[in-house]
mmCIF file of C-alpha atoms and ligand atoms in Angstrom:
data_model
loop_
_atom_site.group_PDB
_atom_site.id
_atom_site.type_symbol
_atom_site.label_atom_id
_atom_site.label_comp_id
_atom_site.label_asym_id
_atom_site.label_seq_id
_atom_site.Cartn_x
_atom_site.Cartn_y
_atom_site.Cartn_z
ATOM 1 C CA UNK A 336 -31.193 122.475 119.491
ATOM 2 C CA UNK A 337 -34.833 123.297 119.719
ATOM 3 C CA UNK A 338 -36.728 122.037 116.675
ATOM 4 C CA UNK A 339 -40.525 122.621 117.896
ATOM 5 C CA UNK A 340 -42.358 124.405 114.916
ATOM 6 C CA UNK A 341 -38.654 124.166 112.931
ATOM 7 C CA UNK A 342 -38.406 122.541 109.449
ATOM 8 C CA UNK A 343 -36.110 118.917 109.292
ATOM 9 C CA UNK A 344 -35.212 117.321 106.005
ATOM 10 C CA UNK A 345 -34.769 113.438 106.012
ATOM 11 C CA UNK A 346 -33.446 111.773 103.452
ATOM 12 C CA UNK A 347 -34.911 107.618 103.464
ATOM 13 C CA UNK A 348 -37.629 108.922 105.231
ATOM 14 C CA UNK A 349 -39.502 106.087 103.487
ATOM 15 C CA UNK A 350 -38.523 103.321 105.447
ATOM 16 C CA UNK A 351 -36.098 101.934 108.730
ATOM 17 C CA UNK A 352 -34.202 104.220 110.283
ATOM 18 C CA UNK A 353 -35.069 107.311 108.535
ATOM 19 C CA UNK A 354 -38.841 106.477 108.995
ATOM 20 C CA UNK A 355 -38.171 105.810 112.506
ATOM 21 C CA UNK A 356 -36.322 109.479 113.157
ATOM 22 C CA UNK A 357 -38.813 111.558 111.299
ATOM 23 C CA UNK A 358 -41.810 109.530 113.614
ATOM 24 C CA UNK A 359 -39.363 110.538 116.470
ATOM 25 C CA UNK A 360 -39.093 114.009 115.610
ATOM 26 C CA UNK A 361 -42.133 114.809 115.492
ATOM 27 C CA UNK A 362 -43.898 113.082 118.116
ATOM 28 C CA UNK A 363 -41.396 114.100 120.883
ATOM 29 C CA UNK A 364 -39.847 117.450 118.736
ATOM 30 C CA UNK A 365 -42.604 118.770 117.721
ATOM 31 C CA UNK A 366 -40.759 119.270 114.292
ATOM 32 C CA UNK A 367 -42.165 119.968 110.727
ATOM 33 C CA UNK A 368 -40.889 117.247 108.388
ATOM 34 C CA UNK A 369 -39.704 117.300 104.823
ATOM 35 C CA UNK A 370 -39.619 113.560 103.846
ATOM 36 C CA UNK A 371 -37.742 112.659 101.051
ATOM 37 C CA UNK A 372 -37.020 108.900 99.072
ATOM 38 C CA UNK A 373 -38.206 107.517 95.676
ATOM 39 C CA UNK A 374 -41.521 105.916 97.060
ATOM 40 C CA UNK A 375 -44.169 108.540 96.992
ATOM 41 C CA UNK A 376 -46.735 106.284 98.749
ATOM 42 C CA UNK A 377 -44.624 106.058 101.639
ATOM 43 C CA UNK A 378 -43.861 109.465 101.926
ATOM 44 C CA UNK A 379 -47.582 110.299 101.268
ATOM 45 C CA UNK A 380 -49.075 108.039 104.295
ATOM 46 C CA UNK A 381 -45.966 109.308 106.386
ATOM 47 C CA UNK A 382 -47.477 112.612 106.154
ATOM 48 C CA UNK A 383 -51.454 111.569 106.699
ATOM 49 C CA UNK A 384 -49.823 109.895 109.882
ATOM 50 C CA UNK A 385 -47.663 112.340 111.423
ATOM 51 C CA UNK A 386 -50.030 115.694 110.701
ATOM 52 C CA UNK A 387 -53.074 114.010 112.098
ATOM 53 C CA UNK A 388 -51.378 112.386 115.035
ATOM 54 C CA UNK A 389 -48.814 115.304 115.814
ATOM 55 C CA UNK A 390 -50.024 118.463 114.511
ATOM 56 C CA UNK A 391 -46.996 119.326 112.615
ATOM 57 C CA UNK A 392 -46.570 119.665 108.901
ATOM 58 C CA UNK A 393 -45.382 117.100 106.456
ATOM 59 C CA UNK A 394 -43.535 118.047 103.072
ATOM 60 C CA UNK A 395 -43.169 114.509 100.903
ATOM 61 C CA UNK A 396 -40.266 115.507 98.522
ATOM 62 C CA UNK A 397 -39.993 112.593 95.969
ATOM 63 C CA UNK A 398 -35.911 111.996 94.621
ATOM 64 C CA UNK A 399 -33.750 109.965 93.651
ATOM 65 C CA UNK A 400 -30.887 110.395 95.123
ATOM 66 C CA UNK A 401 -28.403 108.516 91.996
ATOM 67 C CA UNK A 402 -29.754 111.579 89.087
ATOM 68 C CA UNK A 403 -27.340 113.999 88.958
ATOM 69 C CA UNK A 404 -29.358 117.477 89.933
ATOM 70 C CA UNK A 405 -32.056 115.829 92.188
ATOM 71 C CA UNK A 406 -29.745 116.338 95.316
ATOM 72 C CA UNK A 407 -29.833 120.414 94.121
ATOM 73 C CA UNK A 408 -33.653 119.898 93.251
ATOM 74 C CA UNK A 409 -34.140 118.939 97.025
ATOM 75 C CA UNK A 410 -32.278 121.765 98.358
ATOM 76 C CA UNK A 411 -34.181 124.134 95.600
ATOM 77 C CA UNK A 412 -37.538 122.830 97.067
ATOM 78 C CA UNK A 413 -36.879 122.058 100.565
ATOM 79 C CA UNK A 414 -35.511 125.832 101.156
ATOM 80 C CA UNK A 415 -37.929 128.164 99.087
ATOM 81 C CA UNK A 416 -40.103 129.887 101.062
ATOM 82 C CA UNK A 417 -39.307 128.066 104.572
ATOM 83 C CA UNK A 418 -36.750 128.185 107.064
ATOM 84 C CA UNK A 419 -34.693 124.672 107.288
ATOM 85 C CA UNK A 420 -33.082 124.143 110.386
ATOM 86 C CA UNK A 421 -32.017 120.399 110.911
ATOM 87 C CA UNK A 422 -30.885 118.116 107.430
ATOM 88 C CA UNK A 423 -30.093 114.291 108.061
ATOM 89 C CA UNK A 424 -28.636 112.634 105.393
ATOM 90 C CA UNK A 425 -29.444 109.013 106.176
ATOM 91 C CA UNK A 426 -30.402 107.253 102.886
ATOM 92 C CA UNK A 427 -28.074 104.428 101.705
ATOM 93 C CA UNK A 428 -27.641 101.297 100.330
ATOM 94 C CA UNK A 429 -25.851 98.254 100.745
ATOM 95 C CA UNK A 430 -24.190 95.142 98.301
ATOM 96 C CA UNK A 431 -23.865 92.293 100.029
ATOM 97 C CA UNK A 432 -21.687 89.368 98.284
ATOM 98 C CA UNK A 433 -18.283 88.519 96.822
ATOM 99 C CA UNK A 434 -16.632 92.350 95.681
ATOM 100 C CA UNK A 435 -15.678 90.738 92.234
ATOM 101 C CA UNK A 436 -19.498 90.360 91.105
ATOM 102 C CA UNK A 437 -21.069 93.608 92.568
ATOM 103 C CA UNK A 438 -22.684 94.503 89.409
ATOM 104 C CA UNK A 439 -21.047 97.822 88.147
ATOM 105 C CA UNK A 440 -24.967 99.373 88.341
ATOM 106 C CA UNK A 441 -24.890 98.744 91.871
ATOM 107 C CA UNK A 442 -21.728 99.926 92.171
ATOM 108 C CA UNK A 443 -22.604 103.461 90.942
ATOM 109 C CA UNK A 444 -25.758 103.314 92.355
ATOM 110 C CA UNK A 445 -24.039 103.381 95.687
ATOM 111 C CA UNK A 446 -21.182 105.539 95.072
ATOM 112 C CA UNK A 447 -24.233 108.316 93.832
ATOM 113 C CA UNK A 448 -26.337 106.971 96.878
ATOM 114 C CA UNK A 449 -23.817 107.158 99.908
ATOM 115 C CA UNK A 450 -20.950 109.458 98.984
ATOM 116 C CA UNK A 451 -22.157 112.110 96.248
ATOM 117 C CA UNK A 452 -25.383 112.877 97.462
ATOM 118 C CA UNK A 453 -24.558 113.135 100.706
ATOM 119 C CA UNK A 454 -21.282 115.663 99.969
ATOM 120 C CA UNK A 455 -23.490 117.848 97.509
ATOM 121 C CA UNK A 456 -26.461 118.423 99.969
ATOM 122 C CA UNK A 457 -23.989 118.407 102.739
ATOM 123 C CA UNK A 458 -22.110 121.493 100.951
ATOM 124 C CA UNK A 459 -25.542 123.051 99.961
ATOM 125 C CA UNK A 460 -26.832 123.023 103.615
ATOM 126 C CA UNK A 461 -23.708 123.835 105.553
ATOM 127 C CA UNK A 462 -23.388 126.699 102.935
ATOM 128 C CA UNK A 463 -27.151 127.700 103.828
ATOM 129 C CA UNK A 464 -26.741 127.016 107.164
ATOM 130 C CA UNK A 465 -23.332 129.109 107.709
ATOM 131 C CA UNK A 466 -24.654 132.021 106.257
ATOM 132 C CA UNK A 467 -27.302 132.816 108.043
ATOM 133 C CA UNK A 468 -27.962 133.690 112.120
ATOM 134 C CA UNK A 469 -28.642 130.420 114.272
ATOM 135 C CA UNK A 470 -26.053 128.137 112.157
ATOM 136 C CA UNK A 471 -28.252 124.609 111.710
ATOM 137 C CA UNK A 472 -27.690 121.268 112.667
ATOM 138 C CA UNK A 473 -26.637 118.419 109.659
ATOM 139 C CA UNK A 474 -26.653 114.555 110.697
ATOM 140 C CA UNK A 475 -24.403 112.014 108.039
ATOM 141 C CA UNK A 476 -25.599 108.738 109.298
ATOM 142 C CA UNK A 477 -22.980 106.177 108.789
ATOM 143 C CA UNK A 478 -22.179 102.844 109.416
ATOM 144 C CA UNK A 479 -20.030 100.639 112.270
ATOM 145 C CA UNK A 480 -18.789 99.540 108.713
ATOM 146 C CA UNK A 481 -16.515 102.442 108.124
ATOM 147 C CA UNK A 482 -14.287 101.257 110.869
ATOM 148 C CA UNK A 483 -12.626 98.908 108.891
ATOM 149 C CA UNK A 484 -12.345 96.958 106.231
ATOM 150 C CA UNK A 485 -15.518 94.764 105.840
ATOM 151 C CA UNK A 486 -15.001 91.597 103.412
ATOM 152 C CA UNK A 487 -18.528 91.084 101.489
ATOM 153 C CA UNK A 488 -19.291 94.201 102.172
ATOM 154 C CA UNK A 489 -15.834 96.172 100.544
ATOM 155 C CA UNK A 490 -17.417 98.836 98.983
ATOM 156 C CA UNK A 491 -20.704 99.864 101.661
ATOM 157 C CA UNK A 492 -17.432 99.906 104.198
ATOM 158 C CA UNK A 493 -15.361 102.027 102.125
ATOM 159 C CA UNK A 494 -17.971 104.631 101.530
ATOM 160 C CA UNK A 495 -19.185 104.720 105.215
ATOM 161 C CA UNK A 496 -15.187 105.342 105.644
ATOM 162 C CA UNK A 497 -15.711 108.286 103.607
ATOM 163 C CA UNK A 498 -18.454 109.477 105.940
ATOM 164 C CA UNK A 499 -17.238 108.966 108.512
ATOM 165 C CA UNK A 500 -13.795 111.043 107.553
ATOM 166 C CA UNK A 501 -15.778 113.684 105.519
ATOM 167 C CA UNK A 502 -18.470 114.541 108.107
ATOM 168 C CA UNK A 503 -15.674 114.689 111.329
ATOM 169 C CA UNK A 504 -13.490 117.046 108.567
ATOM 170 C CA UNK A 505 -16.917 118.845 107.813
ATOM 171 C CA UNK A 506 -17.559 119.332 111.279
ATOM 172 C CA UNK A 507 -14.477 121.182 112.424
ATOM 173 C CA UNK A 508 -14.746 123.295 109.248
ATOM 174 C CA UNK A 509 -18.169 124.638 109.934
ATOM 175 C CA UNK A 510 -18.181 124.755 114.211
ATOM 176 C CA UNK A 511 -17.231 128.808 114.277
ATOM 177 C CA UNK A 512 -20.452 129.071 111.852
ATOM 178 C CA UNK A 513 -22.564 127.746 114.246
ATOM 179 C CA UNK A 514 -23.106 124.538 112.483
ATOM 180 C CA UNK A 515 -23.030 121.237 113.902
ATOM 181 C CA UNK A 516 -22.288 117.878 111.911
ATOM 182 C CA UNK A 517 -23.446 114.831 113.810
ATOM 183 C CA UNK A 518 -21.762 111.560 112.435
ATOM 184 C CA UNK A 519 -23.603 108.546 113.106
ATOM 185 C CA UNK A 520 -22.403 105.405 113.121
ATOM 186 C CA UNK A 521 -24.759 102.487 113.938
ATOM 187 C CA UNK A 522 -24.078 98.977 113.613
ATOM 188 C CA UNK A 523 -27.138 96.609 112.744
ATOM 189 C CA UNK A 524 -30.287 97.495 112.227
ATOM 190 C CA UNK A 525 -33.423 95.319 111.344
ATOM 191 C CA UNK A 526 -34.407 97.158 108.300
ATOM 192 C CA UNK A 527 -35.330 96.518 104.355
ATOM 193 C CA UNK A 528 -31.611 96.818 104.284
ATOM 194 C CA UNK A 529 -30.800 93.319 105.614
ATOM 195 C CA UNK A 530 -33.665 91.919 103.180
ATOM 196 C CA UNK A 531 -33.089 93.547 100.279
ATOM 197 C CA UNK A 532 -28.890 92.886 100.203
ATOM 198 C CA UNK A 533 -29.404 88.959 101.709
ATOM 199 C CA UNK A 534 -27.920 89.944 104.978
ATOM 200 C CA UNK A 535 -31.104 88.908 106.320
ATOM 201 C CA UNK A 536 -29.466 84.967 105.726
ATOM 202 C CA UNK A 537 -27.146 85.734 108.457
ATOM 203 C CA UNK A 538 -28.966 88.736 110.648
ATOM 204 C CA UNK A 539 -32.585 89.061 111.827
ATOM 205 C CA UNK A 540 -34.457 91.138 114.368
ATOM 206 C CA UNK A 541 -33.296 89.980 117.731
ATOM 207 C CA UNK A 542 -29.764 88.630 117.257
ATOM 208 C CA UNK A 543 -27.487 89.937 119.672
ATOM 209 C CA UNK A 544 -26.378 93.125 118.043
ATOM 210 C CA UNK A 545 -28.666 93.755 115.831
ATOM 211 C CA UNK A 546 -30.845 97.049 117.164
ATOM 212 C CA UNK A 547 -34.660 97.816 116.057
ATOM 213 C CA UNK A 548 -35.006 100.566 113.611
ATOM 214 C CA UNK A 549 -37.020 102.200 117.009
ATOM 215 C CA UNK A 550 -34.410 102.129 119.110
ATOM 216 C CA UNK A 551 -31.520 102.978 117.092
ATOM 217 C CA UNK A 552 -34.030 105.966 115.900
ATOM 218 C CA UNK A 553 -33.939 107.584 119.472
ATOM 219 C CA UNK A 554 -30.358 107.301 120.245
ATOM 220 C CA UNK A 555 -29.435 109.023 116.364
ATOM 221 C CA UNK A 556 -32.695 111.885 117.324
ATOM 222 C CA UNK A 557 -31.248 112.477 120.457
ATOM 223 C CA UNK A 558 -27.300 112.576 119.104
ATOM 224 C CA UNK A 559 -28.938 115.157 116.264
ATOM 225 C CA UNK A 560 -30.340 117.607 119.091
ATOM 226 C CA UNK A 561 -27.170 117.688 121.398
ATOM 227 C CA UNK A 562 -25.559 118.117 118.098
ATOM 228 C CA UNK A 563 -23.073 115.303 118.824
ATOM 229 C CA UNK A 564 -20.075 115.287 116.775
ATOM 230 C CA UNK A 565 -19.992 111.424 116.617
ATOM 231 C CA UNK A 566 -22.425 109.314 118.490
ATOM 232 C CA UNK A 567 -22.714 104.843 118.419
ATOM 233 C CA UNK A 568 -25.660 103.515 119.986
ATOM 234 C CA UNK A 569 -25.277 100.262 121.805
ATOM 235 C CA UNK A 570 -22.452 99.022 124.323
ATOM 236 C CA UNK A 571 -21.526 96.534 122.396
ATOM 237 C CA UNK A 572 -20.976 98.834 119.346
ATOM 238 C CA UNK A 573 -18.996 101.050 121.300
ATOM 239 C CA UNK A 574 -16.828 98.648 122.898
ATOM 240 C CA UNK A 575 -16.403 96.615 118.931
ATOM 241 C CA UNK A 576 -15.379 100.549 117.729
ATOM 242 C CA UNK A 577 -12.491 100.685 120.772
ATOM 243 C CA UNK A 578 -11.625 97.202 119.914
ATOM 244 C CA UNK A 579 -11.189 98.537 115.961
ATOM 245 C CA UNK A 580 -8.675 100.520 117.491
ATOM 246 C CA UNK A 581 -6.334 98.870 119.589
ATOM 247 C CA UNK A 582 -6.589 95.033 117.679
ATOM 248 C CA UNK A 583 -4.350 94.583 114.403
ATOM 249 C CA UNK A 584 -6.332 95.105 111.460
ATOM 250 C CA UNK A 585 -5.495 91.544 109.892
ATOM 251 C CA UNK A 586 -6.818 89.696 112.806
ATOM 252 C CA UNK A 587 -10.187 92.436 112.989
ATOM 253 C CA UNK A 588 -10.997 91.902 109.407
ATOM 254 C CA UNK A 589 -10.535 87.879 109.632
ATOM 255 C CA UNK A 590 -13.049 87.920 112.689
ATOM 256 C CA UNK A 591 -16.161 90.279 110.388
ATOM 257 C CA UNK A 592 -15.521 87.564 107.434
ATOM 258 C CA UNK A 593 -16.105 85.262 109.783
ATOM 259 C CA UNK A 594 -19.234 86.594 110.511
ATOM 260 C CA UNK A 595 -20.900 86.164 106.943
ATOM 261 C CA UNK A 596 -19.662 82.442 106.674
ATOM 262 C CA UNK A 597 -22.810 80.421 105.478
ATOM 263 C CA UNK A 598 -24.384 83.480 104.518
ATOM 264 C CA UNK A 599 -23.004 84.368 101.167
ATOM 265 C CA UNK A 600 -25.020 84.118 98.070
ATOM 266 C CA UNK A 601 -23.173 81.637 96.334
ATOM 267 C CA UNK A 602 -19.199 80.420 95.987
ATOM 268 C CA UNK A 603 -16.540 83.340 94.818
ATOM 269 C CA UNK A 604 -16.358 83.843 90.646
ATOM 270 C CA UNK A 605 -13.923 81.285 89.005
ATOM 271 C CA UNK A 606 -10.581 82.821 87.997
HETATM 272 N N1 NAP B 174 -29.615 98.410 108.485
HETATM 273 C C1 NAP B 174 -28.385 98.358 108.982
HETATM 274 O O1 NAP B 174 -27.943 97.314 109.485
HETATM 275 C C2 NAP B 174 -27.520 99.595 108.984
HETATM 276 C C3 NAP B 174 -26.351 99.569 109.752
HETATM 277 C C4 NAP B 174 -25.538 100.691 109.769
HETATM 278 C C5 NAP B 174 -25.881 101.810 109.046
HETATM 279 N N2 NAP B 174 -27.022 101.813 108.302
HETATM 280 C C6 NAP B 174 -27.312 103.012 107.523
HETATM 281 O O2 NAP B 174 -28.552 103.552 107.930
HETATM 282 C C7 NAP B 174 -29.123 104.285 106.852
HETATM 283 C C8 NAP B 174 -30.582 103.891 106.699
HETATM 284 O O3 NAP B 174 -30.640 102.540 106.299
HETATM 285 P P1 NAP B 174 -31.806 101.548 106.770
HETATM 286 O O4 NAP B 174 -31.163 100.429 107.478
HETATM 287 O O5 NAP B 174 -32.901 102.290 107.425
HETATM 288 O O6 NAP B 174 -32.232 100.971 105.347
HETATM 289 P P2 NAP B 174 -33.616 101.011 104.551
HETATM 290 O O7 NAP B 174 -34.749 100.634 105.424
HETATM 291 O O8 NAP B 174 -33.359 100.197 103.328
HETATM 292 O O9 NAP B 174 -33.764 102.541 104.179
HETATM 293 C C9 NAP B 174 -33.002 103.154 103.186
HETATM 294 C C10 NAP B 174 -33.695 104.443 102.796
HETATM 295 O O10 NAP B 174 -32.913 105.085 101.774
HETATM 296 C C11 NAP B 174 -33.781 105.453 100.707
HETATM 297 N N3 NAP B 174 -33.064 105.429 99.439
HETATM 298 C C12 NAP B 174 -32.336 104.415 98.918
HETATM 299 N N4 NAP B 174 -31.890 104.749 97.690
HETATM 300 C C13 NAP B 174 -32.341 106.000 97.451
HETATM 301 C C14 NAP B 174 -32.229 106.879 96.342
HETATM 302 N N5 NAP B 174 -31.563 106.538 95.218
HETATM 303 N N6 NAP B 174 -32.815 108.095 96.400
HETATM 304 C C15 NAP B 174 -33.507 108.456 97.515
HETATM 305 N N7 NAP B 174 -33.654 107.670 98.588
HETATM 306 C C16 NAP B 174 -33.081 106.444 98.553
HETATM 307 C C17 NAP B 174 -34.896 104.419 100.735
HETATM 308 O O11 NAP B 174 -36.091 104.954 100.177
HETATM 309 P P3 NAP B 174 -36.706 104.596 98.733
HETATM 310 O O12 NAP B 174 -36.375 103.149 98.452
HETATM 311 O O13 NAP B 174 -38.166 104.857 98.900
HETATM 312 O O14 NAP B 174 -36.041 105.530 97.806
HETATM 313 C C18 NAP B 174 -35.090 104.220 102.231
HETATM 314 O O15 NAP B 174 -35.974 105.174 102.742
HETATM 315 C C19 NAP B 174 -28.257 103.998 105.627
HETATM 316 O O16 NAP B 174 -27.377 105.057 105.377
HETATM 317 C C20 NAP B 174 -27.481 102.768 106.042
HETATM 318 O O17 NAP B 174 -26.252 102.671 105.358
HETATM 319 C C21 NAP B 174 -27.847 100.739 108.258
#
């Protein structure tokens, strides 16, 4: 898909990834950018950088993504009086630590965050989208996580598992429309993610497998525009994703324990 001159919406446009594939987009796309997140500042200087560097226009669309209606406020405001070609729904967050004392805030904060955000503007584009000539193209961005069970990380797996499913189901629905659903799965990314959860006690920019938010960006941009229907960046990713399939799950979910060991916050909550 073509998106010179066309409108994309990002959601975590503020920082990492998201940052990364809105820079991408419009530097090498020529697209016009709505850039939504919580922190207006961010959003703000994104769009003093990319319209005086790039030419194209910037929309900073302040949400948050956990209210009830500000998913339908985004859609409202993204879609009146412009033409919105491309969505990627890439904001999410992560808890990182024993499941028993994820705090139940968190807990809803990430349910709101990663699953229903992400099916309401997913229904309200692919609606927009099917109905109208020229389809659109809608990215989920995922998680390696969502290929199985992650221990200290239960719940960020299990709703990247529902991405994963939803957005492959999604994109079978909507193909006669003429609207493609890109699931993205990446595995890890040097990004406030890994800093803000603690993962950054285990992973930092440069371990093996752990991709810059750069170059992760231009695989996801470039899965978006072929309007892949499931796209990993990295060998090793891929290969770990056929390994998820062929090796028992007991054995799988033993070895990506392993990985955290010395990492987590503090010892498991007494009985
Ligand atoms: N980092 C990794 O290792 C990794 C691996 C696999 C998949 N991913 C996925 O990649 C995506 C991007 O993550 P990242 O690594 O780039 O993390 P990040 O740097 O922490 O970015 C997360 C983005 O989501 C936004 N966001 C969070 N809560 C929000 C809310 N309530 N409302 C609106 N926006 C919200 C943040 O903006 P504000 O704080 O300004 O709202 C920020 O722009 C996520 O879906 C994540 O699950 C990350």
């Amino acid at each position: 898909m073509n998106f010179r001159g066309r409108w994309v919406l990002i959601t975590g446009a503020s920082s990492g990834l998201g940052l990364e594939m809105a820079r991408l987009l419009a530097k090498e796309h020529g697209a016009h950018i709505i850039a939504v997140a919580r922190r207006e500042d961010r959003l703000t200087a994104l769009k003093t950088e990319l319209e005086s560097a790039h030419g194209v226009q910037v929309l900073p669309l302040s949400a948050d993504l956990t209210k009830p209606g500000d998913a339908a406020r985004v859609f409202e405001t993204a879609t009146s009086g412009r033409s919105v070609d491309g969505v990627i729904l890439n904001a999410g967050i992560t808890y990182f630590g024993h499941a028993l004392d994820q705090p139940p805030e968190s807990f809803d904060a990430m349910l709101a965050t990663n699953i229903t955000s992400v099916v309401r503007m997913s229904q309200l584009f692919g609606a927009h989208f099917a109905k109208r000539e020229g389809g659109g193209a809608l990215m989920l961005v995922a998680s390696m996580a969502g290929f199985s069970p992650l221990p200290y990380q239960a719940a960020y797996a299990a709703t990247k598992s529902f991405v994963i499913s939803y957005g492959r189901s999604l994109a079978y629905e909507l193909r006669k429309a003429g609207v493609s659903i890109t699931v993205f799965a990446p595995g890890g990314i040097a990004t406030e993610m890994l800093s803000l959860s603690g993962l950054d006690r285990k992973f930092k920019a440069g371990d093996l497998g752990i991709m810059s938010a750069e170059a992760c960006a231009r695989i996801a941009v470039d899965a978006f525009v072929r309007r892949r229907e499931l796209a990993i960046p990295g060998i090793l990713n891929r290969f770990l994703a056929t390994m998820f399939k062929v090796l028992p799950q007991g054995f799988l979910v033993g070895r990506s324990a392993a990985m955290y060991e010395g990492g987590l916050p503090k010892e498991p909550p007494a009985t």
